[in-house]
Short mmCIF file of the C-alpha atoms (twelve columns), coordinates in Angstrom:
data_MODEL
# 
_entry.id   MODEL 
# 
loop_
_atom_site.group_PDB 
_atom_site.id 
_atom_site.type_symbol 
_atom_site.label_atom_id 
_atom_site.label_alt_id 
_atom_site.label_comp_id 
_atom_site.label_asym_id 
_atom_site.label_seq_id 
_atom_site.Cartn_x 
_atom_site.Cartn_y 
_atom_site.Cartn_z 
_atom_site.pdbx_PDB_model_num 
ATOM 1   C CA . UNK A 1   -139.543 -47.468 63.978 1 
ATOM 2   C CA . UNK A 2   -141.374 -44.618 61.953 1 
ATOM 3   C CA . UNK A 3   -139.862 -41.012 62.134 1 
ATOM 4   C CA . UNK A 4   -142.528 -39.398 64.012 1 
ATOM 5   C CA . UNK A 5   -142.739 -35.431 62.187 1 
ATOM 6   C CA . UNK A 6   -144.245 -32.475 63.610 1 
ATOM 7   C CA . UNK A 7   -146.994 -31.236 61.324 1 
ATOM 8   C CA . UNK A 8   -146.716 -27.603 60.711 1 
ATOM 9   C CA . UNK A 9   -144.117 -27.600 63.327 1 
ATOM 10  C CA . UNK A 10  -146.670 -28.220 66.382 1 
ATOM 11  C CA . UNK A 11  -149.342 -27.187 64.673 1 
ATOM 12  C CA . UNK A 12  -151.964 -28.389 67.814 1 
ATOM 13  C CA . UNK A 13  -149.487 -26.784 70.237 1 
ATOM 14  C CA . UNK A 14  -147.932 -23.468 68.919 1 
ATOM 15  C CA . UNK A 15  -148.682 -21.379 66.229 1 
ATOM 16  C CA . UNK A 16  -148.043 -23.371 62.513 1 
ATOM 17  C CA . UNK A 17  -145.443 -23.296 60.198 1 
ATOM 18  C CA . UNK A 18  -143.176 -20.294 62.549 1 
ATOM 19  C CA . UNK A 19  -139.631 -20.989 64.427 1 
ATOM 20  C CA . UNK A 20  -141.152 -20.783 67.557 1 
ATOM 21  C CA . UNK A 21  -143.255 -24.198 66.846 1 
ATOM 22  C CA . UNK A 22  -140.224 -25.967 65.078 1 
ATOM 23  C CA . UNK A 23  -138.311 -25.560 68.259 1 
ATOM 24  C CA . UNK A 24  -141.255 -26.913 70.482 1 
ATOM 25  C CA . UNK A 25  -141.509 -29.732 68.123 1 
ATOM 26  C CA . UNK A 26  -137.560 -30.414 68.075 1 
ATOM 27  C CA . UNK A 27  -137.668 -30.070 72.274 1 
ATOM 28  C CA . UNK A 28  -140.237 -32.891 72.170 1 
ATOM 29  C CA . UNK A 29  -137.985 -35.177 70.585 1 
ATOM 30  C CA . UNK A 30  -139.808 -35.437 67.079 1 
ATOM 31  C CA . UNK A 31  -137.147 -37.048 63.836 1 
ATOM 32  C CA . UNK A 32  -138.484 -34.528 61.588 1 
ATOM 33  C CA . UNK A 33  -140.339 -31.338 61.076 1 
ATOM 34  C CA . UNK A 34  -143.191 -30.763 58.069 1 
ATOM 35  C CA . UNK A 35  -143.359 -27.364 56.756 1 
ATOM 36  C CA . UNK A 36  -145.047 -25.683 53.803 1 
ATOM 37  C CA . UNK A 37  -144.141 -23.253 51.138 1 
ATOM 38  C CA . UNK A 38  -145.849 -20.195 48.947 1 
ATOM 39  C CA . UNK A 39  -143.647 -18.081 46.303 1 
ATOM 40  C CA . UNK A 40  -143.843 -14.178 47.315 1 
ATOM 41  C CA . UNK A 41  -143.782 -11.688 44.659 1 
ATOM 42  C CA . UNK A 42  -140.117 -10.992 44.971 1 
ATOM 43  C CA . UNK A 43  -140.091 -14.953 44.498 1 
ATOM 44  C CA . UNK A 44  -139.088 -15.766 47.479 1 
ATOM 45  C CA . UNK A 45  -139.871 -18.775 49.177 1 
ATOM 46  C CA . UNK A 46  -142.458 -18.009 52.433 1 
ATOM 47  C CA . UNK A 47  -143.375 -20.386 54.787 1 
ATOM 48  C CA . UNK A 48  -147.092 -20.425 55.269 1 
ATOM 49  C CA . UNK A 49  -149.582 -22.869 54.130 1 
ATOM 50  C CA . UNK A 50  -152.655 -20.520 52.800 1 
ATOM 51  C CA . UNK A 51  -152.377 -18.773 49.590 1 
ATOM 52  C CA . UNK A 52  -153.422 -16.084 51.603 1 
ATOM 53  C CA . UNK A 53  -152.095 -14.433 55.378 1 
ATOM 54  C CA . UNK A 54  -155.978 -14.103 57.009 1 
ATOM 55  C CA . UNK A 55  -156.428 -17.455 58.740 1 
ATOM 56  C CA . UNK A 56  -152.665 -17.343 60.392 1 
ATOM 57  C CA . UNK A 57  -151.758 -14.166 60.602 1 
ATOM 58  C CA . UNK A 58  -152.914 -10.317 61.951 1 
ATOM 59  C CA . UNK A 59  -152.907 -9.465  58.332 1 
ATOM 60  C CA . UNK A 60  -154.755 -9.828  55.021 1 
ATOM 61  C CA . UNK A 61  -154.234 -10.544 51.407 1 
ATOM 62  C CA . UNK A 62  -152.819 -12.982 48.896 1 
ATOM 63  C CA . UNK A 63  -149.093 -14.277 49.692 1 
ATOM 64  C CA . UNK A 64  -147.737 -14.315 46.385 1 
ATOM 65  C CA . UNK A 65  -149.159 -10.578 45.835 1 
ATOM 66  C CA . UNK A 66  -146.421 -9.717  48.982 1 
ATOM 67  C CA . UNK A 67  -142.275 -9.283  49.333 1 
ATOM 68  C CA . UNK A 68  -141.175 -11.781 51.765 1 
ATOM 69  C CA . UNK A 69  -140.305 -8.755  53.854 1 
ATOM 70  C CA . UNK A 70  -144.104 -7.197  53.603 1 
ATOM 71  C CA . UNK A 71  -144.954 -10.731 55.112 1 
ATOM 72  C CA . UNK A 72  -142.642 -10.508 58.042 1 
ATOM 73  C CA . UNK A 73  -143.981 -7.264  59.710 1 
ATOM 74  C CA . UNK A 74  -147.292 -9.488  60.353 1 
ATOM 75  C CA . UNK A 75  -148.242 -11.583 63.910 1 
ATOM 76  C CA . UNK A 76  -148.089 -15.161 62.735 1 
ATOM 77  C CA . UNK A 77  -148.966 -15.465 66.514 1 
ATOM 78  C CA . UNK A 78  -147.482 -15.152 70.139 1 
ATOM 79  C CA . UNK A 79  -145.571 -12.624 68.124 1 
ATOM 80  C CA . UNK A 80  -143.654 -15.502 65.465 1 
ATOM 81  C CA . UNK A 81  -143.101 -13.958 62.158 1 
ATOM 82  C CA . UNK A 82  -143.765 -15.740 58.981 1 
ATOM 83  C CA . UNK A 83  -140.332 -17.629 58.216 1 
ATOM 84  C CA . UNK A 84  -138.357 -18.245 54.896 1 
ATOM 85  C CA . UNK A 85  -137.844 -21.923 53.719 1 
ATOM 86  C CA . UNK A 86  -133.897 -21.008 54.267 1 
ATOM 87  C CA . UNK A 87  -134.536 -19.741 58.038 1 
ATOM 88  C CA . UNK A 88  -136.591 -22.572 58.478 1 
ATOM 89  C CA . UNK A 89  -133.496 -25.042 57.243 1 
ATOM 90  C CA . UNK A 90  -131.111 -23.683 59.392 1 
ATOM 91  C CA . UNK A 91  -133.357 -24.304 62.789 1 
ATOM 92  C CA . UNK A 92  -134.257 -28.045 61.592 1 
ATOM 93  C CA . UNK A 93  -130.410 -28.621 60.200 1 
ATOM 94  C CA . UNK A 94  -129.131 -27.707 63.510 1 
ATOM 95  C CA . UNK A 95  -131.021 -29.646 65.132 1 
ATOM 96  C CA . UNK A 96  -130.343 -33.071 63.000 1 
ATOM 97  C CA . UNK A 97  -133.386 -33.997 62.066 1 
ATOM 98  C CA . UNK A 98  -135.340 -34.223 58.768 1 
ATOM 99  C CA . UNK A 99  -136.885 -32.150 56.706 1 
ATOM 100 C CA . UNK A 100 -140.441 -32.809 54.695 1 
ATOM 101 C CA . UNK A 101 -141.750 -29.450 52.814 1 
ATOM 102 C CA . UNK A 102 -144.708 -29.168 50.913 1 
ATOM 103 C CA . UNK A 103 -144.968 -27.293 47.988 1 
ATOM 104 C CA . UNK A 104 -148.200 -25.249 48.165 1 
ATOM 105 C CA . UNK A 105 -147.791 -23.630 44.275 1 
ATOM 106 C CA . UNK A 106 -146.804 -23.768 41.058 1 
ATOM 107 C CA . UNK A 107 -142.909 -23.198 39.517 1 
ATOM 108 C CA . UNK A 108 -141.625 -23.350 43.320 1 
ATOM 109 C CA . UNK A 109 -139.609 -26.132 42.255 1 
ATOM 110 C CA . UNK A 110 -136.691 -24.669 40.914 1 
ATOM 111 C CA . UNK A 111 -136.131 -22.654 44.381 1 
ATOM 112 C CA . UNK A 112 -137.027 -25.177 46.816 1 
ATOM 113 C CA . UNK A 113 -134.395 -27.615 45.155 1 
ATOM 114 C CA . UNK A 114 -131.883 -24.814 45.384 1 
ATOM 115 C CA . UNK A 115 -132.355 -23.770 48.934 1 
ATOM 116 C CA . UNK A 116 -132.259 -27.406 50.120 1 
ATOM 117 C CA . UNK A 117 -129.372 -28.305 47.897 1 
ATOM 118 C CA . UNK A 118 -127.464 -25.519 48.965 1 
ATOM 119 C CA . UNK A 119 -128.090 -26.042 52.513 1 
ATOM 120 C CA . UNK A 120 -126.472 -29.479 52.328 1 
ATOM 121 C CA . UNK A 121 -129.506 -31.631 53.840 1 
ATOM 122 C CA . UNK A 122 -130.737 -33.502 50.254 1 
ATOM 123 C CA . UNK A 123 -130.514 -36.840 51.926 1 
ATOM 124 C CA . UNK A 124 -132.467 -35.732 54.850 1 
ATOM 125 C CA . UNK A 125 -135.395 -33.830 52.948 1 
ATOM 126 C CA . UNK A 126 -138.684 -35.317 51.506 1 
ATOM 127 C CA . UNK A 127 -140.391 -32.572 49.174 1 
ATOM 128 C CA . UNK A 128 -144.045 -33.425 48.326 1 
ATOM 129 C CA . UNK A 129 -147.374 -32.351 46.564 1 
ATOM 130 C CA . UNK A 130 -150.871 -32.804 46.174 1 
ATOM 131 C CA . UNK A 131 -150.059 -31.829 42.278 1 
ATOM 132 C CA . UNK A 132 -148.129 -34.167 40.817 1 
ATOM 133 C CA . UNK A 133 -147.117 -32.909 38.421 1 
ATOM 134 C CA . UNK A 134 -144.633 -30.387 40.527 1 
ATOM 135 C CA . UNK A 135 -143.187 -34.113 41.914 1 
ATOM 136 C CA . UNK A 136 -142.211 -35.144 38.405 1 
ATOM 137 C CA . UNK A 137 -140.344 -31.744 37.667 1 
ATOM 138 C CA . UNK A 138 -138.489 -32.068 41.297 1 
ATOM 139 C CA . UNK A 139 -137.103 -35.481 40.186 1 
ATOM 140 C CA . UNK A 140 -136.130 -33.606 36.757 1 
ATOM 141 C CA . UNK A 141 -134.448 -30.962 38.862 1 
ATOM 142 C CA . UNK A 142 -132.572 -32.923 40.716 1 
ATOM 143 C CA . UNK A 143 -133.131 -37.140 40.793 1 
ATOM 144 C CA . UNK A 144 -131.294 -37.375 44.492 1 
ATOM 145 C CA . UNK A 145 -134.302 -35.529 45.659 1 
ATOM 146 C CA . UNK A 146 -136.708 -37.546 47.735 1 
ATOM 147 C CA . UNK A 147 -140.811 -36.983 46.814 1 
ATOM 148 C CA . UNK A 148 -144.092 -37.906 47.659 1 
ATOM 149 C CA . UNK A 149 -147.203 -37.570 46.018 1 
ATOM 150 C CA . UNK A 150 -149.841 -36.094 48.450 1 
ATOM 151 C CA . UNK A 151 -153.053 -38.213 48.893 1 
ATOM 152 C CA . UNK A 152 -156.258 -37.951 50.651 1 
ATOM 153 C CA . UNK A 153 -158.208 -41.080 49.556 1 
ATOM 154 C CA . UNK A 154 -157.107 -44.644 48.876 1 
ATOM 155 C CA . UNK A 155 -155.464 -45.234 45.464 1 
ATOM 156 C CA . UNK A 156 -156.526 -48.319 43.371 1 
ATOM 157 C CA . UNK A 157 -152.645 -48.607 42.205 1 
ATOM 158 C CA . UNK A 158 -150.471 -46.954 44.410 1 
ATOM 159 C CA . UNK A 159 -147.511 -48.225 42.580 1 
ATOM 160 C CA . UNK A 160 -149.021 -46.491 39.203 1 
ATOM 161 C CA . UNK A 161 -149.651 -43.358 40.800 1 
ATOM 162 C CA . UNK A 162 -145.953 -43.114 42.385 1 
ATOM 163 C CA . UNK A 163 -144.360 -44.595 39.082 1 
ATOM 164 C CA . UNK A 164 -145.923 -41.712 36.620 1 
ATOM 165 C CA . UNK A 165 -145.015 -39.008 39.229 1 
ATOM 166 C CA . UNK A 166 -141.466 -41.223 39.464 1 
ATOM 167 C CA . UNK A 167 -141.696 -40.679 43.381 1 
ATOM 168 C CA . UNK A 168 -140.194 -41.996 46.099 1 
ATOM 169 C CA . UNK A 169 -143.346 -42.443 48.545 1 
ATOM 170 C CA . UNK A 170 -146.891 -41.511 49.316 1 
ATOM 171 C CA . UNK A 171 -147.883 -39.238 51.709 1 
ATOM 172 C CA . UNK A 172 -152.019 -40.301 53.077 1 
ATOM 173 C CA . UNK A 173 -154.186 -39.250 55.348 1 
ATOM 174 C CA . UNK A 174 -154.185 -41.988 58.080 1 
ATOM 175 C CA . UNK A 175 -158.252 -42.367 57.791 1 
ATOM 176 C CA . UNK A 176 -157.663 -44.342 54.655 1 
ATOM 177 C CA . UNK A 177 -154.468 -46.484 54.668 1 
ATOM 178 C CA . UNK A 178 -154.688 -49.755 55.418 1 
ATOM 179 C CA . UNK A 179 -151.567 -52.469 55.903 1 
ATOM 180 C CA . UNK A 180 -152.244 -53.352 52.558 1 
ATOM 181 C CA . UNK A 181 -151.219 -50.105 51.118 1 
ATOM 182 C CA . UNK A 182 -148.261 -49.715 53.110 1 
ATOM 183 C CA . UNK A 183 -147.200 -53.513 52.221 1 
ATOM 184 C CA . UNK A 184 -147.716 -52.918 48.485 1 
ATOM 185 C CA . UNK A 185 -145.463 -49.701 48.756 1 
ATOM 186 C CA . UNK A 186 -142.953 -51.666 50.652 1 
ATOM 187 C CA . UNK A 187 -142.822 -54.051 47.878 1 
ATOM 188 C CA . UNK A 188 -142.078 -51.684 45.000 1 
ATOM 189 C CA . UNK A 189 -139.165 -50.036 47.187 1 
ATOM 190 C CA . UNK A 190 -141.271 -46.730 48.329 1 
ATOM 191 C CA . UNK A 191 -142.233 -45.155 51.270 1 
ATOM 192 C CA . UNK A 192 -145.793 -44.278 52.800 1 
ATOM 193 C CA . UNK A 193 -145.884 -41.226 55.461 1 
ATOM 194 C CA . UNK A 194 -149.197 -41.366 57.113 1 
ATOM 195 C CA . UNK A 195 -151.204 -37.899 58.407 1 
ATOM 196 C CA . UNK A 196 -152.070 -36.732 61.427 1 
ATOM 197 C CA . UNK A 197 -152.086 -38.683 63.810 1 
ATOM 198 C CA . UNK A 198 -152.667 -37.025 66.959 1 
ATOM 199 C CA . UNK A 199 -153.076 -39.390 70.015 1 
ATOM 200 C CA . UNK A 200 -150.078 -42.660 71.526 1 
ATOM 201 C CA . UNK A 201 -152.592 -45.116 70.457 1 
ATOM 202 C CA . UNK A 202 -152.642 -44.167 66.752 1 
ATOM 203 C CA . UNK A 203 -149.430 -43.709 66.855 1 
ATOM 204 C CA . UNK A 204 -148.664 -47.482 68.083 1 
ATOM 205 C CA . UNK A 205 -151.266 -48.580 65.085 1 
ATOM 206 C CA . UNK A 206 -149.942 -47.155 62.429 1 
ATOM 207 C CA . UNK A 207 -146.456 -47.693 63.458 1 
ATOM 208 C CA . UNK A 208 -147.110 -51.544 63.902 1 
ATOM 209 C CA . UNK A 209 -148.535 -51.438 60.283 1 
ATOM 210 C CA . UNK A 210 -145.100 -50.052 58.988 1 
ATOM 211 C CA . UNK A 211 -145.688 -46.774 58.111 1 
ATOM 212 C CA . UNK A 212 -142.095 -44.754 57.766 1 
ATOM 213 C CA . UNK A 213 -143.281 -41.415 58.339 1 
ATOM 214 C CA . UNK A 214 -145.914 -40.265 60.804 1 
ATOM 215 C CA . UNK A 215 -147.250 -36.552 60.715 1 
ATOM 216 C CA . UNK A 216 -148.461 -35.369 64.240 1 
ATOM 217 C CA . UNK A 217 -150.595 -31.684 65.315 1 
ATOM 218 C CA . UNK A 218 -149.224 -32.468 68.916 1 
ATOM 219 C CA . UNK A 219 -145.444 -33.542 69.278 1 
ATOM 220 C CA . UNK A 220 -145.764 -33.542 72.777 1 
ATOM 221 C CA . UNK A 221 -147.208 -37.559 72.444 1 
ATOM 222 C CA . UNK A 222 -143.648 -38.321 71.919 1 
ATOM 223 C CA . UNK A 223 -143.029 -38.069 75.305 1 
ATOM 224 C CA . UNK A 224 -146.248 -39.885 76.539 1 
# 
């Protein structure tokens, strides 16, 4: 069986990305929580998935052009503040379940290594990026670090793409992977997480193809 991972938290329930929708995830009985992460300017690492506050928050302007603390005084809604990755850790590692972050800029890497090393939950962490480029330098980091390369469309090679990032598994939006894909990733030893899938019946699908992590807006299927 897949590990079924709230998106965001419960992105399609509660506001993203804040401890308030990591806990409604975790109390619908999801195996792991996705989460993403900006650098502030006192390089710090912010939990947020814009570059900028407007769409998510009561406030404006750039994240990285903010102190961590500057970012908590806004309304990341039903009065949530903006987390850090290392709050963030501590709600998921209590509750024994994994961990994928996103790294939403560049020369995070360092930091987001650090804070999940230190934290003690390595084995149970899958870091991952549409640039892959930040992938490689994770595995540089650290090698006991699990990635994934971010898709949206089908690759041609799959196994290329992973192997010159040297990642662990793909991460693909569920509108174009196919059994194929997941059975050629099998094959070479890596992983494919499949995004979002937001209703029982897709989850069934892409479960009985194999996937072996599936990103969902709305934890709350679990339960259907």
């Amino acid at each position: 069986m897949p590990k079924i991972i709230g998106h965001r938290g419960a992105k399609g329930e509660y506001p993203e990305n804040t401890l308030g929708g990591f806990k409604k995830a975790i109390e619908a009985g999801v195996g792991g929580i996705e989460l993403d992460v900006h650098l502030t300017k006192d390089n710090e690492l912010a939990v947020i998935h814009d570059e900028d506050v407007d769409r998510t928050t009561n406030g404006k302007g750039l994240v990285r052009e903010m102190t961590l603390g500057q970012l908590k005084k806004f309304d990341a809604g039903n009065r949530e503040r903006i987390p850090s990755l290392q709050g963030a850790i501590s709600v998921i590692k209590h509750a024994g379940i994994f961990l994928a972050v996103e790294i939403k800029c560049r020369n995070a890497e360092q930091k987001v290594v650090e804070a999940i090393d230190s934290s003690g939950m390595t084995k149970d962490t899958i870091v991952k990026s549409f640039d892959h480029r930040i992938v490689r330098n994770l595995k540089k980091i650290n090698p006991k670090i699990k990635t994934a390369c971010l898709l949206v469309g089908l690759p041609v090679h799959a196994y290329k793409i992973l192997g010159d990032a040297n990642a662990d598994a793909i991460s693909i939006n569920c509108d174009t992977v196919d059994k194929e894909l997941i059975d050629e990733c099998h094959k070479y030893g890596k992983e494919v997480f499949v995004w979002n899938i937001d209703d029982k019946k897709k989850l069934k699908k892409y479960s009985d193809m194999g996937a072996d992590y599936i990103g969902t807006n709305f934890p709350s299927i679990v339960k259907l």
